[in-house]
Coordinates of C-alpha atoms in Angstrom, one line a residue:
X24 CA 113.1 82.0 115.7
X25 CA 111.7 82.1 119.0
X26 CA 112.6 84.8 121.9
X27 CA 114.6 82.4 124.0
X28 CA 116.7 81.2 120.7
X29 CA 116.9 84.8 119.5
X30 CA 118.6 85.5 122.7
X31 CA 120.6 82.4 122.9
X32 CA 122.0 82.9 119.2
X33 CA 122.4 86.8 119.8
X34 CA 123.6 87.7 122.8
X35 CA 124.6 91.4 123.8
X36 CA 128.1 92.5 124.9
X37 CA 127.2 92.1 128.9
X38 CA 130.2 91.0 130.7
X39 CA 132.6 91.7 128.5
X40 CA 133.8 92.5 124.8
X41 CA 131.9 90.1 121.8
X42 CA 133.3 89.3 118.2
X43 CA 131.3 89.1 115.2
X44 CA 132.3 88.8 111.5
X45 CA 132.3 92.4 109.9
X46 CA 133.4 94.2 106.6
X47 CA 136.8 96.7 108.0
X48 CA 138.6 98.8 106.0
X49 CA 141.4 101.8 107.4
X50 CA 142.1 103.5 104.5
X51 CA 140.2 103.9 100.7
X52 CA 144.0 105.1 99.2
X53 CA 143.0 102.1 96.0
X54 CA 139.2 102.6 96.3
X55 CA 136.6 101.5 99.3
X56 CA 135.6 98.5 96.9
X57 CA 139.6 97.3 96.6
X58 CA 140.5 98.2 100.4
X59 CA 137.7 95.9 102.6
X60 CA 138.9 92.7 104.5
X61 CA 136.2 90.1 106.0
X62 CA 137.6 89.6 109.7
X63 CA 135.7 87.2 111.9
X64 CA 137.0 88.6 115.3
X65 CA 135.4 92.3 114.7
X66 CA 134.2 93.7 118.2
X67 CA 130.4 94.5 118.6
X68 CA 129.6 97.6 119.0
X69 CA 128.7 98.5 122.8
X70 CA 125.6 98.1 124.3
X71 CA 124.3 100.0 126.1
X72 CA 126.2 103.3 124.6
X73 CA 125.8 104.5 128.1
X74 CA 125.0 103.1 131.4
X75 CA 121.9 105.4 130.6
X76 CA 120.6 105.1 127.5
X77 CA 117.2 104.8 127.3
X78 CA 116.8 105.0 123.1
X79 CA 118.5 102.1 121.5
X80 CA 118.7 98.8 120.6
X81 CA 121.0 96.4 119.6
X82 CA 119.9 94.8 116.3
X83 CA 121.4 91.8 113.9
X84 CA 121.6 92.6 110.8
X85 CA 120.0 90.6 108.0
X86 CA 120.0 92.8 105.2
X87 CA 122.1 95.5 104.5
X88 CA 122.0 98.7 101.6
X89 CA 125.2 100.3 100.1
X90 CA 125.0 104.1 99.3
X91 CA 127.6 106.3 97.7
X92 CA 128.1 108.0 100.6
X93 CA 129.5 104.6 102.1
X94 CA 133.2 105.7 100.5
X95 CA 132.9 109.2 99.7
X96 CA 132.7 110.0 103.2
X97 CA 136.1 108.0 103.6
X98 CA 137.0 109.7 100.6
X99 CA 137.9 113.1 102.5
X100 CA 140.3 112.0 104.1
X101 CA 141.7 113.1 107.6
X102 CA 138.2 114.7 107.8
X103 CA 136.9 111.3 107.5
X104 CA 139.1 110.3 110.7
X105 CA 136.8 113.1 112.7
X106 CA 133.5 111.3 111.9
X107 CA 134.5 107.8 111.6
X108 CA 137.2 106.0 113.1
X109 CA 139.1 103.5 111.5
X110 CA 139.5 100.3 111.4
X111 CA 135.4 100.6 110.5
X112 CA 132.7 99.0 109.2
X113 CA 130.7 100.7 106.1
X114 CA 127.2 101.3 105.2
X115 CA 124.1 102.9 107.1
X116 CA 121.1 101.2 106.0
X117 CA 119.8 97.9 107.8
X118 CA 117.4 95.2 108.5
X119 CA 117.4 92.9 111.2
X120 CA 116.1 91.4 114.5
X121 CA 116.3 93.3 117.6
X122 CA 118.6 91.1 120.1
X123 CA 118.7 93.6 122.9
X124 CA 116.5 96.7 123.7
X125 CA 116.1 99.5 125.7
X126 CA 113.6 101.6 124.1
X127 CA 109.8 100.8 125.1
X128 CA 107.9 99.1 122.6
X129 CA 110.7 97.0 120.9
X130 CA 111.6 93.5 121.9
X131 CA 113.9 90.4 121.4
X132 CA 113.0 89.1 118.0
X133 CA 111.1 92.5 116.6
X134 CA 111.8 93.0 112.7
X135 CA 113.1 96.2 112.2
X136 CA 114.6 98.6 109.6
X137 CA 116.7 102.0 109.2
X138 CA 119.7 104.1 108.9
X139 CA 122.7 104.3 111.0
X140 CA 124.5 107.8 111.7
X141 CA 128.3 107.9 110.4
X142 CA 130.3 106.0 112.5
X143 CA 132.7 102.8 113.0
X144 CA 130.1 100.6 113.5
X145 CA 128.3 100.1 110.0
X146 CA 125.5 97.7 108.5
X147 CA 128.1 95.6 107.5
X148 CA 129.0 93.6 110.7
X149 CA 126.6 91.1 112.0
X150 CA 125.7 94.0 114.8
X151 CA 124.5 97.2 115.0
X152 CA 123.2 99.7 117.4
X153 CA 120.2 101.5 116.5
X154 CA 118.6 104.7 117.8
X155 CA 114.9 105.3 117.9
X156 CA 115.3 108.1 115.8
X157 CA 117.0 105.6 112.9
X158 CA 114.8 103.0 113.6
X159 CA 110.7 101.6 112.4
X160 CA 109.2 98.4 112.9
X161 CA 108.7 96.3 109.8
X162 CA 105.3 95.6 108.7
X163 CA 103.7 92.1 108.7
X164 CA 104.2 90.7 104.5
X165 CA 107.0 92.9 104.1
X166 CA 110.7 91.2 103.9
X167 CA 113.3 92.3 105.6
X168 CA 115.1 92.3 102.2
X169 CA 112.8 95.0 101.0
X170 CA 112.9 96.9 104.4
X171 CA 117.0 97.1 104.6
X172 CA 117.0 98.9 101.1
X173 CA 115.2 101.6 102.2
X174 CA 117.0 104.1 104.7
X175 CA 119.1 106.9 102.9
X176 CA 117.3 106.3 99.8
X177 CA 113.9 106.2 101.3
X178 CA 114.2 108.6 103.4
X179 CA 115.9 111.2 101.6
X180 CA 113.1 110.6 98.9
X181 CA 110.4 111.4 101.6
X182 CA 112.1 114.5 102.9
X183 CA 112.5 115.9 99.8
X184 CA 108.7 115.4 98.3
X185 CA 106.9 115.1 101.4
X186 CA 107.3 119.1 102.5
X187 CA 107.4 120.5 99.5
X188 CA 104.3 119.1 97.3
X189 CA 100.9 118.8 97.4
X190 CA 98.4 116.4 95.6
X191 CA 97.6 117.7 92.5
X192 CA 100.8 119.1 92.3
X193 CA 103.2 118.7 89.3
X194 CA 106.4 117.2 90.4
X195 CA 110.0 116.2 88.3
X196 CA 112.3 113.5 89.3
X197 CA 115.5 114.1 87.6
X198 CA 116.9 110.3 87.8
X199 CA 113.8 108.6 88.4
X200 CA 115.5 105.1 87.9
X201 CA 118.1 104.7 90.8
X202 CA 118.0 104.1 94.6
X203 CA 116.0 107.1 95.6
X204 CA 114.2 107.8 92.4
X205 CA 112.4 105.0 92.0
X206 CA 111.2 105.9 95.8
X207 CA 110.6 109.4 94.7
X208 CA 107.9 108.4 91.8
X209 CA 106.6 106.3 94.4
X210 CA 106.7 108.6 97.6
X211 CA 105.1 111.4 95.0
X212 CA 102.0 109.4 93.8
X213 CA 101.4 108.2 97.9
X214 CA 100.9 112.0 98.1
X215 CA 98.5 112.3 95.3
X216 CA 101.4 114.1 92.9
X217 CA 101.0 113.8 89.1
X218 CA 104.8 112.8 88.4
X219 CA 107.1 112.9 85.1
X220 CA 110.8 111.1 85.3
X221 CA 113.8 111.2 83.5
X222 CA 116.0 107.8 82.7
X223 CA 117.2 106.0 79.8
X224 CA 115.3 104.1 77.7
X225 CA 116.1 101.1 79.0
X226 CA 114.5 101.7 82.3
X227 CA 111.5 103.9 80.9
X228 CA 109.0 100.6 81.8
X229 CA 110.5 100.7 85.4
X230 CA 109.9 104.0 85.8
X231 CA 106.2 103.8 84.5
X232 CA 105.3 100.6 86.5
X233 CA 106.0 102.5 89.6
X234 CA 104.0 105.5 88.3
X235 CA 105.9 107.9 86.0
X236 CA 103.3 110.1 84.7
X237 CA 106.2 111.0 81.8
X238 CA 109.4 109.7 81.3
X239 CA 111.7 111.5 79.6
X240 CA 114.6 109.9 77.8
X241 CA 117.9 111.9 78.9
X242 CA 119.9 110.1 76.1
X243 CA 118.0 111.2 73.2
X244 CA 115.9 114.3 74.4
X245 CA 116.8 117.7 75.6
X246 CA 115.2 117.6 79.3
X247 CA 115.4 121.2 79.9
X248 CA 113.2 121.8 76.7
X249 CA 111.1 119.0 77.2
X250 CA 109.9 120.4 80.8
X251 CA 109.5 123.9 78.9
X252 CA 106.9 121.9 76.7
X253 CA 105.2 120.3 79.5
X254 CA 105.0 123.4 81.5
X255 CA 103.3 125.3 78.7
X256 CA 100.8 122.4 77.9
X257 CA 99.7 120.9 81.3
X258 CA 100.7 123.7 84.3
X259 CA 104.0 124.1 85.3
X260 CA 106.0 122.2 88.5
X261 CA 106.0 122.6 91.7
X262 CA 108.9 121.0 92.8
X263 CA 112.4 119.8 91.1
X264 CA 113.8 117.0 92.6
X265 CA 117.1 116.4 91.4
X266 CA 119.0 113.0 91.9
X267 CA 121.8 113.3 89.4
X268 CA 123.5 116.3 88.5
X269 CA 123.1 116.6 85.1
X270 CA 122.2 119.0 82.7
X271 CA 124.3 121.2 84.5
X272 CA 122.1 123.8 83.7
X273 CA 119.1 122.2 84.9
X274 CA 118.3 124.7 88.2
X275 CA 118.5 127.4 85.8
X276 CA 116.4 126.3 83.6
X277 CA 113.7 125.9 86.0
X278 CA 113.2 129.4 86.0
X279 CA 110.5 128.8 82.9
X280 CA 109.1 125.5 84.5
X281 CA 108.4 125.8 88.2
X282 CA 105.6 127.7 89.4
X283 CA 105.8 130.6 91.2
X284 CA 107.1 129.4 94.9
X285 CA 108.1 126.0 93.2
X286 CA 111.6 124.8 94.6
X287 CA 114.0 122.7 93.6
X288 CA 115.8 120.1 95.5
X289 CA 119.8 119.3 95.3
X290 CA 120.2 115.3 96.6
X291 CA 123.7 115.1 98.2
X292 CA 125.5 114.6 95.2
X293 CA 129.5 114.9 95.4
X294 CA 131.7 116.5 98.6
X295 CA 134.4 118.1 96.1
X296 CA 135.6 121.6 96.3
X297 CA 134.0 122.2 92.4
X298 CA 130.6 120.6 94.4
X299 CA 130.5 122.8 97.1
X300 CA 130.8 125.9 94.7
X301 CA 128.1 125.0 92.7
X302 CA 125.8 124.5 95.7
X303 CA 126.5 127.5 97.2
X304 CA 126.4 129.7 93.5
X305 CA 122.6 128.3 93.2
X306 CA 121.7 129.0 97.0
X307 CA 122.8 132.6 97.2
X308 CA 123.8 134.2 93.6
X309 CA 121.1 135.8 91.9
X310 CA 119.7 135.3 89.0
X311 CA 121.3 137.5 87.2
X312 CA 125.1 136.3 87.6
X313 CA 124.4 132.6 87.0
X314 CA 121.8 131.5 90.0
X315 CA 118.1 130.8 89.7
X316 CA 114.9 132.5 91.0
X317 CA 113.4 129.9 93.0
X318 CA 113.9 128.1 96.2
X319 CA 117.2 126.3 96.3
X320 CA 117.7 123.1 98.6
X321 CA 120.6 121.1 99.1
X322 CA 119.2 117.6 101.0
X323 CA 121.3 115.0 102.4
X324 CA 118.4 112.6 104.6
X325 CA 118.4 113.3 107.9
X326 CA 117.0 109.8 110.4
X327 CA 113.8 110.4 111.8
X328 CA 111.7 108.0 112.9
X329 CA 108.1 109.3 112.0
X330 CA 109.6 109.3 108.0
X331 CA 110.2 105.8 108.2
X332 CA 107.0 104.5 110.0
X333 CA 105.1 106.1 107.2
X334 CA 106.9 105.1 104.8
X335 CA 106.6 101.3 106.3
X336 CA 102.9 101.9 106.1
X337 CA 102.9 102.4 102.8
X338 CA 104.9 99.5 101.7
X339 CA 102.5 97.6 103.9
X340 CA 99.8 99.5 101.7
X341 CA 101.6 98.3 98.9
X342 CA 101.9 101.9 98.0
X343 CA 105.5 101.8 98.2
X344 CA 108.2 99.4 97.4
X345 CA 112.2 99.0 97.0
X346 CA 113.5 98.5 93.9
X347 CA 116.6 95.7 94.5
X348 CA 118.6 96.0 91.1
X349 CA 120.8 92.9 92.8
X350 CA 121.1 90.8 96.5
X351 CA 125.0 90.3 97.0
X352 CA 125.9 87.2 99.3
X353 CA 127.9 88.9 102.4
X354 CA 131.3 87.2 100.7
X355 CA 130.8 89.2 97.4
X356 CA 130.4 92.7 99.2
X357 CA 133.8 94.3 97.4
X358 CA 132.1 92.9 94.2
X359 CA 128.7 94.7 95.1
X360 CA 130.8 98.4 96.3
X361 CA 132.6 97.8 92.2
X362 CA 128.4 97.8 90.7
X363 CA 127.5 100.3 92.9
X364 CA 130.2 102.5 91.7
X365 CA 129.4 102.3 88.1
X366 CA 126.2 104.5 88.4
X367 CA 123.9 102.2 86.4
X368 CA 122.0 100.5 89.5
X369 CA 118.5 99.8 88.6
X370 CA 117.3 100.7 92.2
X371 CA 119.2 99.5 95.1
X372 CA 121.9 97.4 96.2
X373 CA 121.3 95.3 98.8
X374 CA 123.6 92.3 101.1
X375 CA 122.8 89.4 103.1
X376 CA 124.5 89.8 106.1
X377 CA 122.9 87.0 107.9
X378 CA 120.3 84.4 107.8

């Protein structure tokens, strides 16, 4: 499409309010997945922010990601109120066309990809604003299907590896099949990482093909014993980078498998009571009452900019790619929230918002 068209067919919100079609929801009482409407009078978000901001853009979403934290966030309740305000739109992840800009470098009509703060405004209306810390360019010969799966997952998979290993350096991704596993094999062999995974046997292949030195079988092997045995033949790990949760007593464990200095790396994982206990029992109790001796790191991705322009370069490398277990048409979205929910995504799950 060209600039004029892109403008034509995308206009901001100058001189007055704008509708677009967007997924709302007020409450998650009966579940995110069962409490979504489609309305086609949603407002955009504003643009400009502020009559002085300087670092966004106003984008039009063609692909969108869901994340678990898309309804456990709503999940808490009247804390959810105090970070997004309902009626909203859900997900953070995006890929799209810029229609408007005001940061230097980005245009009408540039392809770009990233990840949203939490707010009312989500991936899933036809509008977004974008800040330049959220936002990359997408590379020439990668689709914007492939870019709008990677924000949380992506990222979150970079900040976790990227800091913390080395090449040469041993490194276990516990859940190596899902959304930011199967960019954690990939983001540790980019860095020159020898890598072993854990997943089911059904997705062993997957895990290899993107470079899953090992995989371990969670379903029929004991991991904890298994990474003993590697760490005794071939050099122990170090760095943990934990996706699922389970064996409980995984961080413990790592006590006889990371090196000295190793760490090990929490991803998100739930917003419970019982969750945050468990956190904060491996960050501060010592080893001797039930915590471990090495680093401890809770993660939950953070947006910056420099992590996703790398990342970009690699998938233009083809170093990297996204995993997309299934593309949901933008009518089936309460159908895609019910798969995501089930835990057994191969990858990520992606919508098309628009053409």
């Amino acid at each position: 499409m060209s600039f004029r068209s892109e403008q034509e067919a995308a206009p901001a919100n100058k001189g007055g309010p704008k509708s677009m079609r967007a997924w709302l929801y007020s409450s998650v009482q009966n579940g995110l997945e069962n409490s979504l409407t489609l309305s086609d009078a949603a407002p955009q978000p504003p643009f400009p922010t502020s009559p002085n901001a300087k670092d966004e853009v106003l984008v039009k979403v063609h692909y969108a990601a869901l994340n678990p934290v898309d309804y456990k966030i709503p999940q808490l309740g009247l804390a959810a109120r105090a970070i997004i305000p309902v009626p909203a739109s859900p997900t953070l992840d995006f890929a799209g066309t810029v229609a408007e800009s005001r940061i230097e470098g980005y245009a009408p009509g540039d392809r770009v990809f990233g990840q949203l703060g939490p707010g009312r405004f989500g991936a899933l209306g036809e509008y977004v604003v974008a800040k330049r810390a959220g936002l990359a360019k997408v590379p020439e010969g990668v689709g914007l299907d492939q870019a709008g799966a990677v924000g949380t997952a992506g990222v979150t998979a970079y900040q976790c590896i990227a800091p913390n290993a080395k090449p040469g350096d041993r490194v276990f991704v516990n859940g190596g099949s899902g959304g930011t596993g199967t960019f954690g094999i990939q983001v540790a062999k980019a860095l020159g990482c020898s890598v072993v995974a854990s997943c089911s046997a059904a997705n062993a292949d997957l895990c290899k093909a993107l470079g899953a030195d090992e995989v371990i079988d969670y379903r029929t092997q004991d991991v904890c014993e298994v990474l003993r045995a590697r760490a005794r033949e071939g050099g122990k790990f170090a760095l943990v980078v934990d996706n699922v949760g389970s064996p409980r007593g995984l961080y413990k464990a790592a006590d006889d498998f990371l090196s000295p200095g190793g760490k090990f790396v929490q991803v998100s994982g739930g917003f419970t009571l019982g969750d945050m206990r468990m956190l904060a029992s491996r960050a501060l109790l010592p080893s001797f009452l039930g915590g471990g001796r090495h680093k401890f790191q809770w993660l939950l991705g953070k947006s910056r900019h420099e992590d996703l322009a790398r990342i970009a370069e690699w998938m233009a490398e083809g170093k990297v790619k996204a995993v997309i277990d299934e593309t949901f048409a933008y009518k089936d979205v309460p159908e895609a929230y019910r798969k995501l929910k089930t835990g057994h995504a191969r990858g990520k799950i992606i919508v098309r918002v628009s053409e």
